[in-house]
Structures are given as structure tokens and as C-alpha cells.
XYZ file of C-alpha atoms in Angstrom:
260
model
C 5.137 190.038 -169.140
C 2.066 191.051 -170.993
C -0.620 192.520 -169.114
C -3.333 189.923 -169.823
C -0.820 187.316 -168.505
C -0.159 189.314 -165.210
C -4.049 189.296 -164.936
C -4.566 185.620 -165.381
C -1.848 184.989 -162.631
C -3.444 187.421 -160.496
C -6.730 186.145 -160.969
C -5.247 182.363 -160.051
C -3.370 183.204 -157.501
C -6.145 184.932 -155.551
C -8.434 181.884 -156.447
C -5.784 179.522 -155.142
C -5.791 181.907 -151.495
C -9.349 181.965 -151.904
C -9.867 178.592 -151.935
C -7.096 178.013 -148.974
C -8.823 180.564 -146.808
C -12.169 178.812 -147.568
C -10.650 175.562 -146.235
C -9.389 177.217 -143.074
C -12.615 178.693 -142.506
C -14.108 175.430 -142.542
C -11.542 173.641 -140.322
C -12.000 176.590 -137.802
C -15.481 175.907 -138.075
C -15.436 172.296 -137.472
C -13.164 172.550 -134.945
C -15.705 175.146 -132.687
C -18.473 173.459 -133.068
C -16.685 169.976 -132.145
C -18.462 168.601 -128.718
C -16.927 169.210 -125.574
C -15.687 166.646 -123.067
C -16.740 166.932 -119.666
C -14.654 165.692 -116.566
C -16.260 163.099 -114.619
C -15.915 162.047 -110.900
C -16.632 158.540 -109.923
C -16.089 156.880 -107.006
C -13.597 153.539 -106.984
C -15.775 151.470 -104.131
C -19.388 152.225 -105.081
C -20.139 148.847 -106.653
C -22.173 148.385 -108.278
C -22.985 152.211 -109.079
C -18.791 152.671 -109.551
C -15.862 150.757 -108.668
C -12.333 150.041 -110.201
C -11.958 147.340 -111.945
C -8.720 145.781 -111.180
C -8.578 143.759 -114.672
C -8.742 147.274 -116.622
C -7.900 149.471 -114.242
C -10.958 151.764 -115.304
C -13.380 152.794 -113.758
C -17.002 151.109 -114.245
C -20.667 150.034 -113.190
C -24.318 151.423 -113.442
C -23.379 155.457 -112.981
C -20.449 154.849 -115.242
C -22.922 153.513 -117.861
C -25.276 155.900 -117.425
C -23.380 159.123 -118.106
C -21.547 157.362 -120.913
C -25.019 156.609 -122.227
C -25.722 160.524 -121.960
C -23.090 161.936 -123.203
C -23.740 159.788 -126.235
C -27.082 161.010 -126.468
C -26.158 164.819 -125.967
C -23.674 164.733 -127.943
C -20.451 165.099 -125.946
C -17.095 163.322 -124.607
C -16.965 162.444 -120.801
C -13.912 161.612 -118.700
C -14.319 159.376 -115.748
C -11.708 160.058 -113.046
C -11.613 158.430 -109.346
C -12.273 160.458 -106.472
C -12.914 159.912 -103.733
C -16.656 159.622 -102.167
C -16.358 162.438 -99.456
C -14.077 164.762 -101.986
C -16.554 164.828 -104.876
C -18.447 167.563 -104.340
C -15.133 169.677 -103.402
C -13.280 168.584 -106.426
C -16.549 169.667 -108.340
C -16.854 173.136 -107.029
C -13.032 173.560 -107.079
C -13.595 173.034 -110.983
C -11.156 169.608 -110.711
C -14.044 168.018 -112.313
C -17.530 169.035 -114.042
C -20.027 165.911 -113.451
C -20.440 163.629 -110.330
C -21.897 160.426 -111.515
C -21.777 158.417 -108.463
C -24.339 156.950 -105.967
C -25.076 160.435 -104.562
C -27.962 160.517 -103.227
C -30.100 164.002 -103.729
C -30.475 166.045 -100.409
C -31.591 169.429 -99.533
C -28.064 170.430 -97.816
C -26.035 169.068 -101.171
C -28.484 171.172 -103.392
C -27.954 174.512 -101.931
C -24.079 173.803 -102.645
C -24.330 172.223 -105.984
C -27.101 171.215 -109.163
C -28.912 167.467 -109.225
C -30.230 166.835 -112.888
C -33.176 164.695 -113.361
C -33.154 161.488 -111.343
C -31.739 158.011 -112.995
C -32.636 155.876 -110.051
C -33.893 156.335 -106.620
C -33.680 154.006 -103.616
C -33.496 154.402 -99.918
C -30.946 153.432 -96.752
C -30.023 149.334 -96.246
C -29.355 148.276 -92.200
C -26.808 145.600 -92.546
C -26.150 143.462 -89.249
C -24.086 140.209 -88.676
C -25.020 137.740 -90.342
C -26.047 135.586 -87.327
C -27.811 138.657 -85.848
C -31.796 137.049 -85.347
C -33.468 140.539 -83.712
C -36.137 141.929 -86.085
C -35.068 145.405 -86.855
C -37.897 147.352 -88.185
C -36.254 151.145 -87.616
C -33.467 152.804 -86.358
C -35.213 152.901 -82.488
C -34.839 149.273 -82.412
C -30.716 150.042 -82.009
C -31.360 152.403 -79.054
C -27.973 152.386 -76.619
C -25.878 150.262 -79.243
C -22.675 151.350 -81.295
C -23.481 151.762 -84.714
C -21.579 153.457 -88.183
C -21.462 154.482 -91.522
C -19.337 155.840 -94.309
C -17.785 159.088 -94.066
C -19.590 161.679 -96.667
C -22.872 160.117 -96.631
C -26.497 161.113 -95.125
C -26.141 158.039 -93.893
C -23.869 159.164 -91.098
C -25.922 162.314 -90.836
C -28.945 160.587 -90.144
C -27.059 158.143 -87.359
C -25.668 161.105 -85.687
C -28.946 163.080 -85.574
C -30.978 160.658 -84.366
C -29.074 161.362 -80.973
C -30.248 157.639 -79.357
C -26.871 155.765 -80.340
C -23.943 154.974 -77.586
C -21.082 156.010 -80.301
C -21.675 156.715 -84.185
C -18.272 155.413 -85.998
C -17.604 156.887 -89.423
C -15.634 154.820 -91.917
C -13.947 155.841 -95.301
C -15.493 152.909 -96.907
C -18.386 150.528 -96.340
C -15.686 147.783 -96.772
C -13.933 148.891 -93.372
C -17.657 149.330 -91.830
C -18.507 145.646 -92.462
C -15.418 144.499 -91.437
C -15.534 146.076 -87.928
C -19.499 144.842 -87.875
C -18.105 141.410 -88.435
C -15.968 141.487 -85.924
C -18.455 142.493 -83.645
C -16.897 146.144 -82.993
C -20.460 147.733 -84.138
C -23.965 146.197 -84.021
C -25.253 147.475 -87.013
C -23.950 149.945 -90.013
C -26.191 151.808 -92.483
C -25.193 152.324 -96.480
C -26.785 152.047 -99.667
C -29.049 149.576 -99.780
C -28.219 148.561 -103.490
C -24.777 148.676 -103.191
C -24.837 146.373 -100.013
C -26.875 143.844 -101.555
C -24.915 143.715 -104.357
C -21.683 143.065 -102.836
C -23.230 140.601 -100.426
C -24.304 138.200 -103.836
C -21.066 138.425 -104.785
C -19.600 137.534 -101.653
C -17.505 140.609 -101.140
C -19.122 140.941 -97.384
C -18.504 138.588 -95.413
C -20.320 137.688 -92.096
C -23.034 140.166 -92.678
C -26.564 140.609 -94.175
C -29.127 143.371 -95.084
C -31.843 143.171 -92.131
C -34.780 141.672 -93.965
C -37.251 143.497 -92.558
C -35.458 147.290 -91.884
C -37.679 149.819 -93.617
C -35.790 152.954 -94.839
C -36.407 156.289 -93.618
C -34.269 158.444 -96.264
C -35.568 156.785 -99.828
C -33.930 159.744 -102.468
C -32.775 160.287 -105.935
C -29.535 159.373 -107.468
C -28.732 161.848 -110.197
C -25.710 163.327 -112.035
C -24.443 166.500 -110.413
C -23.167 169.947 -111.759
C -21.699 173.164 -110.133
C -24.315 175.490 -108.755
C -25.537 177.509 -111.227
C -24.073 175.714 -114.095
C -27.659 175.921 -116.199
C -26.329 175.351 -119.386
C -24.569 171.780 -118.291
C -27.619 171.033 -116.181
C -30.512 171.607 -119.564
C -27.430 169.782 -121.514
C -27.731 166.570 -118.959
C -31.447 166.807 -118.783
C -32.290 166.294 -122.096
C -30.106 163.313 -122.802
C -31.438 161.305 -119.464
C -35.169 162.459 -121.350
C -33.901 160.713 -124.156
C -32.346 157.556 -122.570
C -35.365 157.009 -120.378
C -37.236 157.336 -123.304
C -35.324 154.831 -125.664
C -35.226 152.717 -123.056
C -31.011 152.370 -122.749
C -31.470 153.681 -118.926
C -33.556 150.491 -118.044
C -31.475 148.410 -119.777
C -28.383 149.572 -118.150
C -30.254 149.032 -114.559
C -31.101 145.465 -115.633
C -27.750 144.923 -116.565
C -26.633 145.741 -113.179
C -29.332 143.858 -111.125
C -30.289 146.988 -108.978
């Protein structure tokens, strides 16, 4: 083999690796800078915030909208898992999951634990009675001496149980099981969110209950996605896509969509 030929071979040869490596490069390169998919905890009886829907067996509603809406903005993948209400923020700071998006309402005891983003919607507590219940219940005071509940996990029973004026505070795992008992007449009055109950009582979920008309709510807070204490770089990441859904005007939408 001359030695111009053993040069031109060379010369390919290295082009040919050249060109391979180039390739890898880039793949490598795609492949770090491809967007990263978050976990997401969601609760299965939050409706219309998040529930399960039986005919998909996904979970969906206004806070599953919303953080898909996000991470379409920002420029990531989410995963929406079901947990349970009162094990969200555990699974969160046990690192089972990165994002609540659930109808959590913002508090100063769940902020020194974990990280609230902006808000996406605020509203305050609902007082749901029977539904043949005629007293006018302006406050809390007005259920002095009675036997009242609420759901496990929420301020809700925080606020029942501090107010100190009840006979017995019950605590439920779902508002389902709270309106039940109050139904049956087993409690005279149960507190949840406000949205949530009015919602399920158009679609006749409740049954033999109602929303006291004219209950005005002492705890009105923020509803916001949620991130592990600390976690900065999430929390800016989340913050700039609700900016740019508020902005666009998808958040709205997605609230009109679920008639909260």
C-alpha cells in the first residue's frame, strides 16, 4: 500500500469517527438539556380541584389543569399520582413526590414545613348543615355546645378544635363520610372547602345537605402549588409559568371551565 493511499484512508477514517463523535455529542446534548418531569400529588376526592375519574381512571379537575397548564408553559413533564389529602405533604418531603397541586390551602404552619408558589385561586371555609336546617348561621359562635366535624388534614379541623366552644369535634378522612354522618343527623354542622362543597352539591353528590347561605368565612387563603422547603429552583421554575398563564389568560379559562 502506497503511502498516499494509507493517508487518504487515514484521513477518511478519522473523518468518518469525527463525524460519529460529532453525532454523539449532539445526542448527549439533546438528551441533557431535555425537560424534566416532575412528580405530582393530587388528591382522588377534591372535586372539583382533583378527583378520580372512574371512566379513565386518571386523575382530573381545576388543580390538575392548572399544573398541566404550567408545566406546558415552563417547559416541563408532570406526573399526577393519587395521594392521599392528609399524606401529601409527607410524601412531598419524603421526596415520593415533587409538586402538590391540590386544594391546599396556604397557612403559616404548612409554610414553615414546605414552599407555596404564587397563588392560582383563593377562597375561604363553606359551613354545610342539613338541608332542612332553617337557623341563620352567621359564624362559628352560632354552633356553641353542638357536635360538629371536618376532614382529617385540613385547617378546617384546626380551626373547629381551637375554637374550644364545640361539645365533640369529629374528624373524617373525607368530606363524603362528613356529610353522610351530618345527614344522618350524627353532627349539626361540618366545615370544608367552600368550592368543593358547592360543587358537589350541583351535582348532587351530597345528599340531604346545603352550604349555610349566610355563613361568612373566617379563614379565606390561597390555593397554590407546593414544593419542598427550600427547593428555590422548582419554586422560580413554577412561578414564572403561573406569571405566564395568568397573563395569557389559560388560568381563567381553566377556572371558568370548572365553575369555581
Amino acid at each position: 500500500m502506497s503511502v498516499v493511499s494509507f493517508s487518504r484512508r487515514f484521513t477518511l477514517g478519522a473523518a468518518l469517527v469525527g463525524c460519529m463523535l460529532g453525532t454523539a455529542s449532539f445526542a448527549w446534548a439533546q438528551g441533557a438539556g431535555a425537560p424534566a418531569t416532575y412528580n405530582v400529588g393530587a388528591t382522588a376526592t377534591g372535586v372539583p380541584f382533583t378527583f378520580l375519574d372512574v371512566k379513565t381512571n386518571s386523575i382530573q379537575g381545576m388543580m390538575v389543569d392548572t399544573v398541566n397548564a404550567v408545566a406546558k408553559a415552563g417547559g416541563f413533564n408532570v406526573n399526577v399520582q393519587q395521594t392521599v389529602f392528609s399524606a401529601l405533604i409527607p410524601s412531598l418531603t419524603s421526596n415520593k413526590i415533587d409538586i402538590i397541586s391540590a386544594a391546599m390551602l396556604k397557612t403559616p404552619a404548612r409554610a414553615q414545613v414546605v414552599d407555596f408558589s404564587d397563588p392560582v385561586y383563593s377562597y375561604g371555609e363553606g359551613l354545610i348543615v342539613k338541608a332542612d336546617d332553617a337557623k341563620n348561621y352567621a359564624t362559628l359562635d352560632d354552633l356553641k355546645g353542638e357536635v360538629v366535624g371536618a376532614q382529617v388534614g385540613t385547617v378546617f379541623l384546626d380551626m373547629l378544635n381551637k375554637k374550644g366552644i364545640f361539645k365533640e369535634v369529629r374528624s373524617y378522612d373525607s368530606v363524603a363520610d362528613m356529610t353522610r354522618d351530618l345527614a344522618l343527623g350524627r353532627i349539626k354542622a361540618g366545615l370544608g372547602d367552600q368550592p368543593i362543597i358547592a360543587y358537589q352539591i350541583r351535582q348532587h353528590t351530597f345528599q340531604g345537605v346545603k352550604l349555610a347561605p349566610n355563613y361568612k368565612p373566617a379563614n379565606v387563603g390561597d390555593v397554590c402549588l407546593v414544593v419542598r422547603k427550600g427547593d428555590t429552583e422548582t419554586l422560580n421554575r413554577l412561578n414564572k409559568a403561573i406569571a405566564q398563564i395568568k397573563a395569557d389568560g389559560t388560568l381563567d379559562a381553566i377556572v371558568k371551565k370548572w365553575g369555581i
